[in-house]
Short mmCIF file of C-alpha atoms in Angstrom, two decimals:
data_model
loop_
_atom_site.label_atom_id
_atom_site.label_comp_id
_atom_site.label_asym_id
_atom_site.label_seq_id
_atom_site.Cartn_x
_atom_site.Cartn_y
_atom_site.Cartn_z
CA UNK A 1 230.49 62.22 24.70
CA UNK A 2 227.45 63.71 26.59
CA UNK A 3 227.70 66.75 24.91
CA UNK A 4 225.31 67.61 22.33
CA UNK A 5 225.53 70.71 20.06
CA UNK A 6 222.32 72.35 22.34
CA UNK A 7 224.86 71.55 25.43
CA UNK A 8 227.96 72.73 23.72
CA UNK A 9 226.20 75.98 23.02
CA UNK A 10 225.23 76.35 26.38
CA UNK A 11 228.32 75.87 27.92
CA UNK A 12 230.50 78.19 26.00
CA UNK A 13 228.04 81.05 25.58
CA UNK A 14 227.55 84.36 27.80
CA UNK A 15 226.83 84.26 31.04
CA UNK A 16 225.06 87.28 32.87
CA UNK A 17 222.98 88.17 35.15
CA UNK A 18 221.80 91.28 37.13
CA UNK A 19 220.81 89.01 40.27
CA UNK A 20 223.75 86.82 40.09
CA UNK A 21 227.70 87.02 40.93
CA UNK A 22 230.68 87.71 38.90
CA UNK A 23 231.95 84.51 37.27
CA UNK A 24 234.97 82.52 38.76
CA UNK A 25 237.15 80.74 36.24
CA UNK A 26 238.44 77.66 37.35
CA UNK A 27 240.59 75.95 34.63
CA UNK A 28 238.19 75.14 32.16
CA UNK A 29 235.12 75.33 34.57
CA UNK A 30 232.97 78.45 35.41
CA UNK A 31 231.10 79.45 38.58
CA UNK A 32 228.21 81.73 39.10
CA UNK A 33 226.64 82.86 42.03
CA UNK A 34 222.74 82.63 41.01
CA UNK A 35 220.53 84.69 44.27
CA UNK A 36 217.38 83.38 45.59
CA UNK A 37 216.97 85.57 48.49
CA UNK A 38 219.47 89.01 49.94
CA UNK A 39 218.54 90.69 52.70
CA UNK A 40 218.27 91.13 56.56
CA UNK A 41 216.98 87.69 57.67
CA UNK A 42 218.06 87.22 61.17
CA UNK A 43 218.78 88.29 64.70
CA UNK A 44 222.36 87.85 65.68
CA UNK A 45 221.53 86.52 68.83
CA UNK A 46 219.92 83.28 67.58
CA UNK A 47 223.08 82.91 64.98
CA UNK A 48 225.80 83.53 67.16
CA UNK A 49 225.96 82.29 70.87
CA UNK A 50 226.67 85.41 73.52
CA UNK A 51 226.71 87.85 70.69
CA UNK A 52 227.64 91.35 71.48
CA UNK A 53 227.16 94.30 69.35
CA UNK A 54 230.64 95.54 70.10
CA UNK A 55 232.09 93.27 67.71
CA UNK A 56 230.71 95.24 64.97
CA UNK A 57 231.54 98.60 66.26
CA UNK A 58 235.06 97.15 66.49
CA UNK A 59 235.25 95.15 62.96
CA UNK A 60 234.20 99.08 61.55
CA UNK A 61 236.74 100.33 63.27
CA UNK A 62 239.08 97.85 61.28
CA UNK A 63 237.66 98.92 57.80
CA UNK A 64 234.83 96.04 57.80
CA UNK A 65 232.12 96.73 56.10
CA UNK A 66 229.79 95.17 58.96
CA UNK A 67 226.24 96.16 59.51
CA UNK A 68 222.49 95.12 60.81
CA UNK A 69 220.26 96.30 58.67
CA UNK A 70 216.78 96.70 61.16
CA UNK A 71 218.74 94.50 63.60
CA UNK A 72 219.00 91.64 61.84
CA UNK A 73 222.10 90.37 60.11
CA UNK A 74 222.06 90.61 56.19
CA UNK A 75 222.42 87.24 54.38
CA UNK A 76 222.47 85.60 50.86
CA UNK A 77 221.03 82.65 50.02
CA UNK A 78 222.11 81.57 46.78
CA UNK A 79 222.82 78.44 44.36
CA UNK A 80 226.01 77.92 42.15
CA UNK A 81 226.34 77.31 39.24
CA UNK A 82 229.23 75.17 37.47
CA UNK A 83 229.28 75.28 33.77
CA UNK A 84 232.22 71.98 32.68
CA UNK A 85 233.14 70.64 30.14
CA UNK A 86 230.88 67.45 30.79
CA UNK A 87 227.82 69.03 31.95
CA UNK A 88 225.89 71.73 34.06
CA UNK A 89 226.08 71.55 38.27
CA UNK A 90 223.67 73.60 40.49
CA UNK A 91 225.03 73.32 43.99
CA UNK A 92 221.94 73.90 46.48
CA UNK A 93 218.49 75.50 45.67
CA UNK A 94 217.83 77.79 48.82
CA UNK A 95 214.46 78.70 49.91
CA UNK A 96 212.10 77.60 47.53
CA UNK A 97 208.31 79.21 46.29
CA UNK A 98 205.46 78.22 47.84
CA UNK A 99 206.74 76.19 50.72
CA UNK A 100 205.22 76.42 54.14
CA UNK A 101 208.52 77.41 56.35
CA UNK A 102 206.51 78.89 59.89
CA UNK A 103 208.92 81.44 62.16
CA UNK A 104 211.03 81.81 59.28
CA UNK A 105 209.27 84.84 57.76
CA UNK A 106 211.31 85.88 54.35
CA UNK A 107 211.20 81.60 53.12
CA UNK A 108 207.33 81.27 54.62
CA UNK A 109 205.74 81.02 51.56
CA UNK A 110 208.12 82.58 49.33
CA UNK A 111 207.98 84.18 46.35
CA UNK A 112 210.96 84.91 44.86
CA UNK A 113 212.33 85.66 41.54
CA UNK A 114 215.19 82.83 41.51
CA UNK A 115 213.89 80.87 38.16
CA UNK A 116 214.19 84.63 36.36
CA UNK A 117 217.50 84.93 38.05
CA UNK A 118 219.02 81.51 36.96
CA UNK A 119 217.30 82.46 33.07
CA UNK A 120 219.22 85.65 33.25
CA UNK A 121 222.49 84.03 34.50
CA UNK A 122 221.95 82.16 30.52
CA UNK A 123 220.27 79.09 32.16
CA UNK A 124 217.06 77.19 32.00
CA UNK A 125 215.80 74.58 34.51
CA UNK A 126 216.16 71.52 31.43
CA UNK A 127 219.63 72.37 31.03
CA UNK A 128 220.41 71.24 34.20
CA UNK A 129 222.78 67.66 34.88
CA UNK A 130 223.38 67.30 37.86
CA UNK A 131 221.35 69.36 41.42
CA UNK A 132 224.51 68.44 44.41
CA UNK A 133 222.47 69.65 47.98
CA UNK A 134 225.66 69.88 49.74
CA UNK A 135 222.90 69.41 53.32
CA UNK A 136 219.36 69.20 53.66
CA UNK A 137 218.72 71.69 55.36
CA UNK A 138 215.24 73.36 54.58
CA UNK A 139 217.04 76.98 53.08
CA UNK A 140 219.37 74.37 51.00
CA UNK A 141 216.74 72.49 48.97
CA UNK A 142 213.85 74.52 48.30
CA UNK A 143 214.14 75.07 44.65
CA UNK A 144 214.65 70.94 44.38
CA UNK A 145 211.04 71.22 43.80
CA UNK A 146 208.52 73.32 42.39
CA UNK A 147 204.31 73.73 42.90
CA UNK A 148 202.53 72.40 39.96
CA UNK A 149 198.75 71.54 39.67
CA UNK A 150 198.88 70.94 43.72
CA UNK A 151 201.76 68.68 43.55
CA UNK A 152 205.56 69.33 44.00
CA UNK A 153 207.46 68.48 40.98
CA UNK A 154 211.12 68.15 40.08
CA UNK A 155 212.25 72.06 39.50
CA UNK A 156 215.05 70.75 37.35
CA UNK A 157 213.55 68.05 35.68
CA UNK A 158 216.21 66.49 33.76
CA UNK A 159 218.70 66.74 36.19
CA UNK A 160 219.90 63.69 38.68
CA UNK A 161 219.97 64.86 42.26
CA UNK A 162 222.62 63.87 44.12
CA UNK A 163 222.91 63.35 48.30
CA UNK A 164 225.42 61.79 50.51
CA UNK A 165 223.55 58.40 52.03
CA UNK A 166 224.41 59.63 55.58
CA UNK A 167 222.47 62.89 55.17
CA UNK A 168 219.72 61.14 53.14
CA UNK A 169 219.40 59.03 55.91
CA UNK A 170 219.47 60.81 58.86
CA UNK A 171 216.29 63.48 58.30
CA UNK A 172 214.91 60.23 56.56
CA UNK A 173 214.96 58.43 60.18
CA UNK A 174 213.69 61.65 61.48
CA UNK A 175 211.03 62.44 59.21
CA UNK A 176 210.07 58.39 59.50
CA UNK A 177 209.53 59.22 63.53
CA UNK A 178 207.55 62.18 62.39
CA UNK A 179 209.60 64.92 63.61
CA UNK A 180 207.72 68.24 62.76
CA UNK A 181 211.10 70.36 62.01
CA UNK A 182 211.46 72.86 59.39
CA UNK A 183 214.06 70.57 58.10
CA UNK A 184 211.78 67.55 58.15
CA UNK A 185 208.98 69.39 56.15
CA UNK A 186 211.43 70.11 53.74
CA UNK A 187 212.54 66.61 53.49
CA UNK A 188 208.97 66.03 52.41
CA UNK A 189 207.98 68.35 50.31
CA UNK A 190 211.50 69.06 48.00
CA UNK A 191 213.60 65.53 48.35
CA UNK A 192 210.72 62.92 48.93
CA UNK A 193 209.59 63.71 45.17
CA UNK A 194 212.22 63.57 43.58
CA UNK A 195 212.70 59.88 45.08
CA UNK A 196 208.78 59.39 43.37
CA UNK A 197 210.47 61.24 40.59
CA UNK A 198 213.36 58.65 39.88
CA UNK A 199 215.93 61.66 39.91
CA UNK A 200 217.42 61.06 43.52
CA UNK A 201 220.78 59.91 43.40
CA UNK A 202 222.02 58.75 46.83
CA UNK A 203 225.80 58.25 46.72
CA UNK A 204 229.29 57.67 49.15
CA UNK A 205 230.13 61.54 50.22
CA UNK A 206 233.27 61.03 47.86
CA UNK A 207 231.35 60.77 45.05
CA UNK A 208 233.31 62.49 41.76
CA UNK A 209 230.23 63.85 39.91
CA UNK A 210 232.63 64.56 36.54
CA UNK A 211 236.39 65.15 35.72
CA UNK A 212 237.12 67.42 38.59
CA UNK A 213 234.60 67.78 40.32
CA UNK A 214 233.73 65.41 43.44
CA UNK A 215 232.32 65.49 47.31
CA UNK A 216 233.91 65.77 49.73
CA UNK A 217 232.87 64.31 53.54
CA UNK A 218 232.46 67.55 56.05
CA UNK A 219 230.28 66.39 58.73
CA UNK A 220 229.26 68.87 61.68
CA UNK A 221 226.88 71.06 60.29
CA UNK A 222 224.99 68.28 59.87
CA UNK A 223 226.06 64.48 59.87
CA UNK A 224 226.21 63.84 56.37
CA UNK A 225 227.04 67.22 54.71
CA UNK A 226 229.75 67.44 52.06
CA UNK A 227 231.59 70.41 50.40
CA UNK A 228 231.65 70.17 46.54
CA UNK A 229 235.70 70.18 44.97
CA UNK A 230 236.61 71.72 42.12
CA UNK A 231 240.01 71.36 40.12
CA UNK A 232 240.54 72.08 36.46
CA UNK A 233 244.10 73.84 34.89
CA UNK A 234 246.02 74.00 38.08
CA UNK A 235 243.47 75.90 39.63
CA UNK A 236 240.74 74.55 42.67
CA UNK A 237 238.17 75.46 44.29
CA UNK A 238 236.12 73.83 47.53
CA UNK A 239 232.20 75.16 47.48
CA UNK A 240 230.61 75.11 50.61
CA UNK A 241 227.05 75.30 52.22
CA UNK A 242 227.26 76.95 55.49
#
């Protein structure tokens, strides 16, 4: 048994949060929402091919709650948390401090408040088992890795991170034929380190992580992506990024 009396405590005690989400029971295994960043981010246009405004006006007019806040589409970028029975999963670390992200102005050089937010949601970094990046995408990974003494280090730093091969080695290629991407930085500066690290875990994209929880293959997004699967009591739940 993994579980220690530190874990066990950690596991079963409150969770809260003023920057995080309500918590989701699933059987015997909790979700949190834990925020990085919340807020108008981006123009429609660039999201959504031959977007028209009217498709607000007319989603109001159905009792959406639909808005652009300064003409930009409102967004969350967030991690969750899974508190089980054999362990604690973050799925996906979002933006990131520190990290040089040009055009994309609110994860340029961020400086968010996502460590206090996971702290308040009753978690510390050690804590951490297992870090799934369901893509690796640059607003997926950020928090993988944090700034210390000029060097990024393993945010979570007794975790294992795990990666589907196929994604792992697609922005690998690219990065290899120096592609200048903001996925490609990110590839360097929060998954390359944690290879140096000896935390990366490259695995099939049905990996089962614990008892009920496991990958599953959803390429599209991006060719190796995976949704996370969660099952516990009769209950499920499939966790997505994008």
């Amino acid at each position: 048994d993994r579980l220690d009396a530190r874990r066990r405590r950690r596991l079963d005690g409150p969770v809260s949060g003023a920057a995080s989400g309500p918590v989701l029971q699933v059987g015997d295994t909790r979700i949190q929402r834990v925020v990085d960043f919340e807020g108008p981010f981006l123009d429609p246009a660039e999201f959504f091919h031959g977007f028209d405004t009217r498709v607000l006006v007319e989603a109001r007019e159905l009792g959406m709650d639909v808005r652009l806040v300064g003409g930009l589409l409102p967004m969350s970028f967030h991690s969750f948390v899974l508190r089980t029975p054999h362990g604690v999963i973050v799925v996906d670390t979002c933006f990131g401090n520190d990290k040089e992200r040009p055009g994309r102005d609110a994860g340029h050089r961020a400086r968010t408040d996502y460590l206090d937010n996971l702290r308040r949601a009753g978690l510390c970094p050690e804590e951490v088992d297992f870090v799934v990046c369901t893509h690796l995408h640059w607003d997926h990974v950020g928090w993988n890795t944090r700034l210390a003494d000029g060097r990024w280090v393993p945010t979570f730093p007794n975790a294992k991170y795990v990666i589907a091969r196929d994604e792992y080695a697609y922005w690998d290629d690219l990065h290899r034929r120096r592609s200048t991407s903001l996925h490609t930085r990110a590839f360097e500066d929060s998954i390359l380190p944690l290879a140096d690290a000896g935390q990366l875990l490259r695995v099939r994209g049905d990996f089962e992580l614990a008892d009920g929880v496991w990958l599953e293959p959803a390429p599209g997004h991006t060719p190796g992506s995976v949704v996370v699967n969660v099952q516990s009591g009769g209950a499920r739940a499939v966790l997505s990024g994008d």
